[in-house]
Tab-separated table of C-alpha atoms and ligand atoms in Angstrom:
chain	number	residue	atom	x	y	z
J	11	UNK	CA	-32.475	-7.275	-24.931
J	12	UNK	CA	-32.574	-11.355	-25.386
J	13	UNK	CA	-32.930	-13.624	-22.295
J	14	UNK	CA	-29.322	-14.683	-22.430
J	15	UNK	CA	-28.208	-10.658	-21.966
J	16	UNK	CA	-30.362	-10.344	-18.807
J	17	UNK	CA	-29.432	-13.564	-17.306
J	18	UNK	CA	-25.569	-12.438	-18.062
J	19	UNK	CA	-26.075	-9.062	-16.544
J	20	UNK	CA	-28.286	-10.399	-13.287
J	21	UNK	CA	-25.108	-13.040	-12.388
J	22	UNK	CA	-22.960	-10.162	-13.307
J	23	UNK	CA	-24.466	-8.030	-10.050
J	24	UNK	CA	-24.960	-10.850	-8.250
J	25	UNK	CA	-20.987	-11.843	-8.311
J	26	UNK	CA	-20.378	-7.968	-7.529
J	27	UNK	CA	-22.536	-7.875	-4.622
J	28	UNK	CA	-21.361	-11.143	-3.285
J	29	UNK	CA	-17.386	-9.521	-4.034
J	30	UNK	CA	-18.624	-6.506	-2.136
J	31	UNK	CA	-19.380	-8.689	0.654
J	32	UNK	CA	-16.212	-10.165	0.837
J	33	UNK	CA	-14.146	-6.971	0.191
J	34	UNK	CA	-15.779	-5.192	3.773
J	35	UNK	CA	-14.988	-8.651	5.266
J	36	UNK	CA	-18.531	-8.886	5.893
J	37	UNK	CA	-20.199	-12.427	6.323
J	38	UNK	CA	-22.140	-14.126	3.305
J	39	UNK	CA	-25.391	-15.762	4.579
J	40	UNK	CA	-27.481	-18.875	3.685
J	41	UNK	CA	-29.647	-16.971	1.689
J	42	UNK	CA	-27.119	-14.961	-0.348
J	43	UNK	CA	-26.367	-15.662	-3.992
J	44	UNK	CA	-22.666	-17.332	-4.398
J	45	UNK	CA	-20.762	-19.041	-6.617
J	46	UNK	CA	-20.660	-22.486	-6.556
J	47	UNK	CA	-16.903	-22.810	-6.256
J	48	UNK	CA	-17.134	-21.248	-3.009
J	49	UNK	CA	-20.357	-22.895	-1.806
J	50	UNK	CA	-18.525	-26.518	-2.819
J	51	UNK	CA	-15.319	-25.331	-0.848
J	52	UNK	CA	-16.990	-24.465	2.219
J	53	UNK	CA	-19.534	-27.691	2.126
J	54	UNK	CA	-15.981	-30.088	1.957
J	55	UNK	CA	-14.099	-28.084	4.337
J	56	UNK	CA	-16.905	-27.665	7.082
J	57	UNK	CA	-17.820	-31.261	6.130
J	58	UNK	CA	-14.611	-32.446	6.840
J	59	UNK	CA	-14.315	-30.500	9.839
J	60	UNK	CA	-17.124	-32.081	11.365
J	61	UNK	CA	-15.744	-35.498	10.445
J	62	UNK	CA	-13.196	-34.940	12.175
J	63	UNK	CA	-15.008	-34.004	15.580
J	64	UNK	CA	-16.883	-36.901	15.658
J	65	UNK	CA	-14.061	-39.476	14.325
J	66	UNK	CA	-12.011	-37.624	17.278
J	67	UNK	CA	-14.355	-38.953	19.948
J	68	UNK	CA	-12.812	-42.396	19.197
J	69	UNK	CA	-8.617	-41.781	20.174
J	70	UNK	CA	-9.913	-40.454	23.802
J	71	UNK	CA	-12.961	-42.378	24.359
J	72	UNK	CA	-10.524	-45.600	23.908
J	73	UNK	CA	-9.563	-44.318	27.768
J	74	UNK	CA	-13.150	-43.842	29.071
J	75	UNK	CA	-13.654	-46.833	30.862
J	76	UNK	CA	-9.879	-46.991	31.977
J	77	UNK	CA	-9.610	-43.261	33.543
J	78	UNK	CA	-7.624	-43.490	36.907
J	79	UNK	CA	-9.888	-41.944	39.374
J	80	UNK	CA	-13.652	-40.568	38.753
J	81	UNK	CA	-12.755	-37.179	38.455
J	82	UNK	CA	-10.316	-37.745	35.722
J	83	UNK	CA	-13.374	-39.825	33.935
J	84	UNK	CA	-15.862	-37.487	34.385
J	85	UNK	CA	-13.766	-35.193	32.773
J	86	UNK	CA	-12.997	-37.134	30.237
J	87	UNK	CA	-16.601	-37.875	29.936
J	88	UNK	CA	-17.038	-34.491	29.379
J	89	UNK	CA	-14.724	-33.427	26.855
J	90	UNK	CA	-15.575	-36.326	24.462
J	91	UNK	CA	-19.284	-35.081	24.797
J	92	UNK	CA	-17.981	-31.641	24.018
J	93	UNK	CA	-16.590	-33.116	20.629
J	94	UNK	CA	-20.018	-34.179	19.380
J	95	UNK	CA	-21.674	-31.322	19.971
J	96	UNK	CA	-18.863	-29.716	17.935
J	97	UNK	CA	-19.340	-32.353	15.380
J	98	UNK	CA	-23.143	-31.311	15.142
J	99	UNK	CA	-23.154	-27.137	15.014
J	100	UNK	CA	-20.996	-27.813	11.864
J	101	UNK	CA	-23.303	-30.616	10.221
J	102	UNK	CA	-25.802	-27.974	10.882
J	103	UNK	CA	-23.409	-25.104	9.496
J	104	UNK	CA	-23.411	-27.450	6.196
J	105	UNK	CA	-27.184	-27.968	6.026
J	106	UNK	CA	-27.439	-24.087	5.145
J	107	UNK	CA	-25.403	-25.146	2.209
J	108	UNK	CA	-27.768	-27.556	0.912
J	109	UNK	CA	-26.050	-30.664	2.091
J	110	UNK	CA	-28.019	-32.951	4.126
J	111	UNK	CA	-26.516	-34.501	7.515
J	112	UNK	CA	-27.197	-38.059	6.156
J	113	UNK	CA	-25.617	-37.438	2.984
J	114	UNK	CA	-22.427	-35.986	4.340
J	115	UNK	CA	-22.370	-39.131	6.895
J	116	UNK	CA	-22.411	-41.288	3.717
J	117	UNK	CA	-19.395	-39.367	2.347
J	118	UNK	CA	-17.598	-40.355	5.618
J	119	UNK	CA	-18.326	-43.773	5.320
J	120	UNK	CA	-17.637	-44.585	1.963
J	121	UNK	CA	-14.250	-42.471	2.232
J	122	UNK	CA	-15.492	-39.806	-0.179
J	123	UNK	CA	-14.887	-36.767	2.737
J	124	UNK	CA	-12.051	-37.069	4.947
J	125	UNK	CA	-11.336	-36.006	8.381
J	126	UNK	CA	-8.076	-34.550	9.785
J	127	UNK	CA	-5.524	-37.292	9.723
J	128	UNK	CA	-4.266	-37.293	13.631
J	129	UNK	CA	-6.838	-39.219	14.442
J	130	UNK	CA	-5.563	-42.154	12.746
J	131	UNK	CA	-2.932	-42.633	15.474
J	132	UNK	CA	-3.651	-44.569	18.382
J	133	UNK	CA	-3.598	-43.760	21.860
J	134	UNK	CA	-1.345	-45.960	24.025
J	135	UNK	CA	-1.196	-44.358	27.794
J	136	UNK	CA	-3.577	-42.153	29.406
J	137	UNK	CA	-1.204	-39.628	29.128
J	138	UNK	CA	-2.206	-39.725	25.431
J	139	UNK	CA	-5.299	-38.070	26.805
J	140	UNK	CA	-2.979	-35.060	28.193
J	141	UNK	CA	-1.253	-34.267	25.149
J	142	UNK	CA	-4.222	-35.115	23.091
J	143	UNK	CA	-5.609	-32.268	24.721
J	144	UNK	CA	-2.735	-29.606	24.865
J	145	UNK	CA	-1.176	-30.672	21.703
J	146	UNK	CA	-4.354	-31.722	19.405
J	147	UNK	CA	-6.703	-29.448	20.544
J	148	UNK	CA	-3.698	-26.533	21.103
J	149	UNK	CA	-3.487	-27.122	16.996
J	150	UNK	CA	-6.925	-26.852	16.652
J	151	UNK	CA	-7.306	-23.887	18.385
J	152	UNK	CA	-4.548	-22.225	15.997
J	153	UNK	CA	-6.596	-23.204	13.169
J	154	UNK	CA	-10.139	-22.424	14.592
J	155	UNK	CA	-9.164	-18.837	15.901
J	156	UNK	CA	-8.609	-17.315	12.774
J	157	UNK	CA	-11.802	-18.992	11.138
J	158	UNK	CA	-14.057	-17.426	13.819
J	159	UNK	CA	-14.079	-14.387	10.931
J	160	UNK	CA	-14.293	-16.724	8.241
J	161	UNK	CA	-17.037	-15.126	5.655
J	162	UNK	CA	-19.857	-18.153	5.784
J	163	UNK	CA	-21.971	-16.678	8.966
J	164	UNK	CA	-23.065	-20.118	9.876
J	165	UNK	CA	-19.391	-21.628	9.719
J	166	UNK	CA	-17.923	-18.383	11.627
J	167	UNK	CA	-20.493	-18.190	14.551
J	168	UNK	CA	-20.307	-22.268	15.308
J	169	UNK	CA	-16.678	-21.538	15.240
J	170	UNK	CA	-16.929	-19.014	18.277
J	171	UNK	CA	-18.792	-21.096	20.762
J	172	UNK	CA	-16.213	-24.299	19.600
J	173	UNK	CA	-13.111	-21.977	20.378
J	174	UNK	CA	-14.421	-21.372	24.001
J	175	UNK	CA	-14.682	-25.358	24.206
J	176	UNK	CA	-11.290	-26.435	22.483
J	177	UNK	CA	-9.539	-23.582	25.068
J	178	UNK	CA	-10.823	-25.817	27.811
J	179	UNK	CA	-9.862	-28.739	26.462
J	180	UNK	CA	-6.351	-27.779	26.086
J	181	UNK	CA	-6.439	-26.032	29.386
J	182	UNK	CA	-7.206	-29.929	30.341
J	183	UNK	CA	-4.880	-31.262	28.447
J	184	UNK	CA	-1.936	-29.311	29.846
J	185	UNK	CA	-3.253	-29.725	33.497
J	186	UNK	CA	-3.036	-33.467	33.389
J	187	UNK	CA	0.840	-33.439	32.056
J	188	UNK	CA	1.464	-30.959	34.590
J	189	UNK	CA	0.116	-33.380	37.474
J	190	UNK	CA	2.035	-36.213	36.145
J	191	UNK	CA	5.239	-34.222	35.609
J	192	UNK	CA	4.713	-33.472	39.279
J	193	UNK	CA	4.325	-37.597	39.840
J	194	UNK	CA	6.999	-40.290	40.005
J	195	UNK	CA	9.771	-40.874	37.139
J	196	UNK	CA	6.982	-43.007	35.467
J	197	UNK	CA	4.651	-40.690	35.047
J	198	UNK	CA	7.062	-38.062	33.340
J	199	UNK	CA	8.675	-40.761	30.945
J	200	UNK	CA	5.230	-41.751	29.797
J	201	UNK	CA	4.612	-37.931	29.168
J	202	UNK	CA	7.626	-37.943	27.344
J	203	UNK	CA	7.023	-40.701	25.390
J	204	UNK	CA	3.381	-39.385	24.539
J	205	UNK	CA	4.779	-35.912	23.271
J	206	UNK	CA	7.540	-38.014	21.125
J	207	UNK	CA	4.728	-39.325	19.218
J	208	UNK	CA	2.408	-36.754	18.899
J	209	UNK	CA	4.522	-33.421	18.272
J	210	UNK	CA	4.794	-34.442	14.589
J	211	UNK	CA	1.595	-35.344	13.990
J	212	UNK	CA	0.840	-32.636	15.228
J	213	UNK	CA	2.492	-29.821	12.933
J	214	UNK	CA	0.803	-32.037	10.486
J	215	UNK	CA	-2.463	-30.836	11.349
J	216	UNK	CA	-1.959	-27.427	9.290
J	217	UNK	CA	-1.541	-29.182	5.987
J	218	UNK	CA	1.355	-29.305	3.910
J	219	UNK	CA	3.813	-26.533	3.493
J	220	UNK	CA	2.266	-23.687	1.546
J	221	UNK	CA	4.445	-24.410	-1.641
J	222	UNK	CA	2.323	-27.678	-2.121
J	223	UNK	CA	-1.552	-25.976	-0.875
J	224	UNK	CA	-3.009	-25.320	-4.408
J	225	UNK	CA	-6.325	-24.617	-2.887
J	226	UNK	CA	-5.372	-21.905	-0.284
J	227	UNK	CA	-4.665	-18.729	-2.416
J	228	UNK	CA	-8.202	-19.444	-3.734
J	229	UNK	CA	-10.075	-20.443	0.102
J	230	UNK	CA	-8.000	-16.676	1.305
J	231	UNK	CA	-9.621	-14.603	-1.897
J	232	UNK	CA	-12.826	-15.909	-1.054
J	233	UNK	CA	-12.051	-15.226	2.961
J	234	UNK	CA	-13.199	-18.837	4.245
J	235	UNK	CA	-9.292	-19.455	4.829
J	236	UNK	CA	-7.796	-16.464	6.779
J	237	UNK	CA	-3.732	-17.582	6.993
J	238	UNK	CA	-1.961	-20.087	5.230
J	239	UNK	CA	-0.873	-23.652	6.434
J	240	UNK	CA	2.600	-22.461	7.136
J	241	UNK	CA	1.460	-19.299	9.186
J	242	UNK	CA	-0.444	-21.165	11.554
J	243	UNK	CA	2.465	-23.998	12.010
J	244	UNK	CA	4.866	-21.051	12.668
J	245	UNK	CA	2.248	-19.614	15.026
J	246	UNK	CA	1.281	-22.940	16.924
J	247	UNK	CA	5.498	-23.172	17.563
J	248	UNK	CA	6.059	-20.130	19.034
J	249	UNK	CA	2.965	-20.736	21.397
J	250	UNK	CA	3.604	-23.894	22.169
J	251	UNK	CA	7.776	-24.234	22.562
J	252	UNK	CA	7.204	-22.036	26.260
J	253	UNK	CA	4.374	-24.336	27.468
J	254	UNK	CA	7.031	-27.099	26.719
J	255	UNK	CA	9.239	-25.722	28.603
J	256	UNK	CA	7.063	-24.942	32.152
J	257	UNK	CA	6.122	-28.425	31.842
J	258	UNK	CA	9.762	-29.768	31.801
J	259	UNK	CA	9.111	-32.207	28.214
J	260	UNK	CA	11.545	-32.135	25.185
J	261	UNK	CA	9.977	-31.302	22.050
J	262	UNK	CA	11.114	-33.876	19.748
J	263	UNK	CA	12.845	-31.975	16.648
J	264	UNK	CA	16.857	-31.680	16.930
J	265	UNK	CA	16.290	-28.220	14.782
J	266	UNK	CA	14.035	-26.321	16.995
J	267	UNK	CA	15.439	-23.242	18.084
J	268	UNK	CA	14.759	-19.173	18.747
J	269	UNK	CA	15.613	-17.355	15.167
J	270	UNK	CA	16.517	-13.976	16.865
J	271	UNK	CA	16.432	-12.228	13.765
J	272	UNK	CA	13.005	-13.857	12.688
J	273	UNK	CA	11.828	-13.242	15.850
J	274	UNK	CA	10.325	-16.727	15.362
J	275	UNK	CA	11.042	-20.238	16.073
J	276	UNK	CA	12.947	-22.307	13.261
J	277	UNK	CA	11.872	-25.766	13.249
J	278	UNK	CA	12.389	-28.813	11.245
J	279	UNK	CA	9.690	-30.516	8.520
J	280	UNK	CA	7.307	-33.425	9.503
J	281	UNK	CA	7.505	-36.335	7.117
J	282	UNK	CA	5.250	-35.899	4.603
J	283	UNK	CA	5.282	-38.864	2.470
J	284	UNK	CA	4.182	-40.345	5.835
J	285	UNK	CA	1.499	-37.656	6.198
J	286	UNK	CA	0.016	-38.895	2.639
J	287	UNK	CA	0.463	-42.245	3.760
J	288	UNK	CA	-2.130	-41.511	6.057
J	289	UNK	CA	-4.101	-39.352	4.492
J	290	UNK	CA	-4.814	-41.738	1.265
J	291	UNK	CA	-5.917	-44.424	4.449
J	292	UNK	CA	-2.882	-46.149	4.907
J	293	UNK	CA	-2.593	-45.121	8.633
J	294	UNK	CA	-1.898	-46.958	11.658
J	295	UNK	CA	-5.829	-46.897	12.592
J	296	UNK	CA	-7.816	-45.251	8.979
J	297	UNK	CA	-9.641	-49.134	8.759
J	298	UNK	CA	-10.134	-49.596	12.285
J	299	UNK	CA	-11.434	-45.729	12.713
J	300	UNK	CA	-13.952	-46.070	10.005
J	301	UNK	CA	-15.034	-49.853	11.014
J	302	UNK	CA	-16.169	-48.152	14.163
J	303	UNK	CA	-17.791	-45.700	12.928
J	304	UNK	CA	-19.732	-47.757	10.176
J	305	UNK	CA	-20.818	-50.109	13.264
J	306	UNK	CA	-22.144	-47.375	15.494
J	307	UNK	CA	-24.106	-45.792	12.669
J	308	UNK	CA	-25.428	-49.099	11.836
J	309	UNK	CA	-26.092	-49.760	15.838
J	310	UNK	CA	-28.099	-46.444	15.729
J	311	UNK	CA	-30.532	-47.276	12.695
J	312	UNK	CA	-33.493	-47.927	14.664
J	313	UNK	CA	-33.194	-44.823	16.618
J	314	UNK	CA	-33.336	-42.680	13.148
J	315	UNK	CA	-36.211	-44.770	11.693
J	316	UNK	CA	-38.381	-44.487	14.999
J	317	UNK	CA	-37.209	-40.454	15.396
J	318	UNK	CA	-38.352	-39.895	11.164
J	319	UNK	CA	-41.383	-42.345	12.429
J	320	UNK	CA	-42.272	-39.973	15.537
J	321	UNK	CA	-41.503	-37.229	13.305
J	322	UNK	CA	-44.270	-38.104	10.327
J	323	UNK	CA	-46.648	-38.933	12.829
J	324	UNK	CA	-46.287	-35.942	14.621
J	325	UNK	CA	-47.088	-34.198	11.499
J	326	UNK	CA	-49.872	-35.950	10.435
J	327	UNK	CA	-52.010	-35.088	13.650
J	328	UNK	CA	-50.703	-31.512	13.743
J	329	UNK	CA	-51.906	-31.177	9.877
I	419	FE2	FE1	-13.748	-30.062	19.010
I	420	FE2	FE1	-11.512	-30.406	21.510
């Protein structure tokens, strides 16, 4: 038997263990052998994931210093906290793939990894913060459910403690339309006006429609992706069209309605070609996003030189 044979047969077991893994829906750990398709997928779609928590600190902590009572900024406060610790369980999640925290930061500011696209909307009123919360995070939770048995350990287990914190934060979110709805004429027009502009966005969040998702049939095989795009939309609908209603808002979509025979909601189609507007960075906010981001990174410097200086010389006396 040559070299080449043995090599061919050890990948050979290797891929059938690893497909035996993901056949008893069993989780694949750091240490396991995988291909590198699926070790690439996961590394861009948990990098972009944490992107995306951290970039999402930005539309809400606009409001920080402009909260209307303490106890509305504390919670705020709170919740924007919330979203970098999500941010760091999945840098860490990556780093068991092999890709360092710095070097997926780099990818973010160069443009190289994206993050989800409704953060490049801005946020005009403080109720912003409201449906930020039960909208935004109401999406995310659709999404973030499902990938709590996604088959990277790492990925699925920081995705159980994150659910607990995004069903707070919509639990938030919802509370502080319901108090305004309660308020003066005001306050429920500027709910209205918040949910006009974020509904859409919104249903964006899932990705396109699942006749234009080349990658999914691929991320479900390898169970990192456990429904498609147009699964969760459907699902995020139907959860959210009662909560609309309690709160006494109009969803903005003239084709919304009960399908009795679907059992379902029908609904109309976001813009797209506005949805890849944004995504390729033409946004209302993509420059001005990244800008900040590029500035606090660069603000923070010193703190990672003295930490990696603290760190060496901490290492040095204990060796
Ligand atoms: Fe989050
Ligand atoms: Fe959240």
């Amino acid at each position: 038997m040559t070299t080449s044979d043995a090599t061919g047969m050890e990948s050979r077991e290797l891929q059938e263990q690893f497909d035996a893994i993901i056949a008893r829906n069993d989780r694949i750990e750091p240490r396991d052998w995988m291909p590198e398709g699926y070790r690439k997928t996961l590394v861009r779609q948990v990098a972009q994931h944490a992107h995306s928590e951290i970039i999402g600190m930005q539309p809400e902590g606009n409001w920080i210093t402009r909260a209307p009572s303490l106890r509305r900024k504390a919670i705020l406060l709170a919740k924007v906290q919330d979203e970098a610790g999500h941010g760091l369980y999945l840098y860490s999640a990556c780093e068991t793939l092999g890709a360092s925290r710095g070097e997926l930061t780099q990818k973010l500011l160069d443009g190289t990894q994206k993050y989800s696209s409704i953060f490049n909307y801005p946020t005009l009123s403080y109720a912003d913060v409201g449906t930020i919360g039960w909208l935004v995070d109401g999406a995310a939770i659709c999404n973030q459910v499902p990938l709590c048995r996604t088959s990277f350990g790492p990925y699925g287990r920081a995705m159980i403690r994150i659910c607990k914190e995004e069903s707070f934060h919509q639990r938030q979110g919802y509370e502080l339309l319901m108090t305004m709805m309660r308020g003066t004429d005001e306050q429920r027009a500027m709910v209205q006006e918040s949910v006009d502009r974020f509904w859409w966005p919104a249903l964006m969040m899932f990705g396109p429609p699942d006749a234009e998702s080349p990658n999914t049939a691929q991320s479900m095989a390898w169970g990192i992706k456990r429904n498609t795009n147009d699964d969760l939309r459907q699902r995020f609908v139907d959860m959210t069209v009662p909560q609309a209603e309690a709160l006494g808002v109009t969803l903005p979509d003239p084709d919304l309605r009960w399908n009795d025979e679907r059992g379902a909601h029908d609904f109309g189609q976001p813009d797209w070609d506005d949805f890849m507007q944004v995504v390729k960075g033409n946004g209302p906010c993509n420059a001005q996003r990244i800008a900040h981001r590029r500035k606090a990174h660069d603000d923070g410097a010193w703190v990672r030189e003295a930490a990696t200086a603290f760190a060496a010389r901490t290492s040095e006396v204990a060796g």
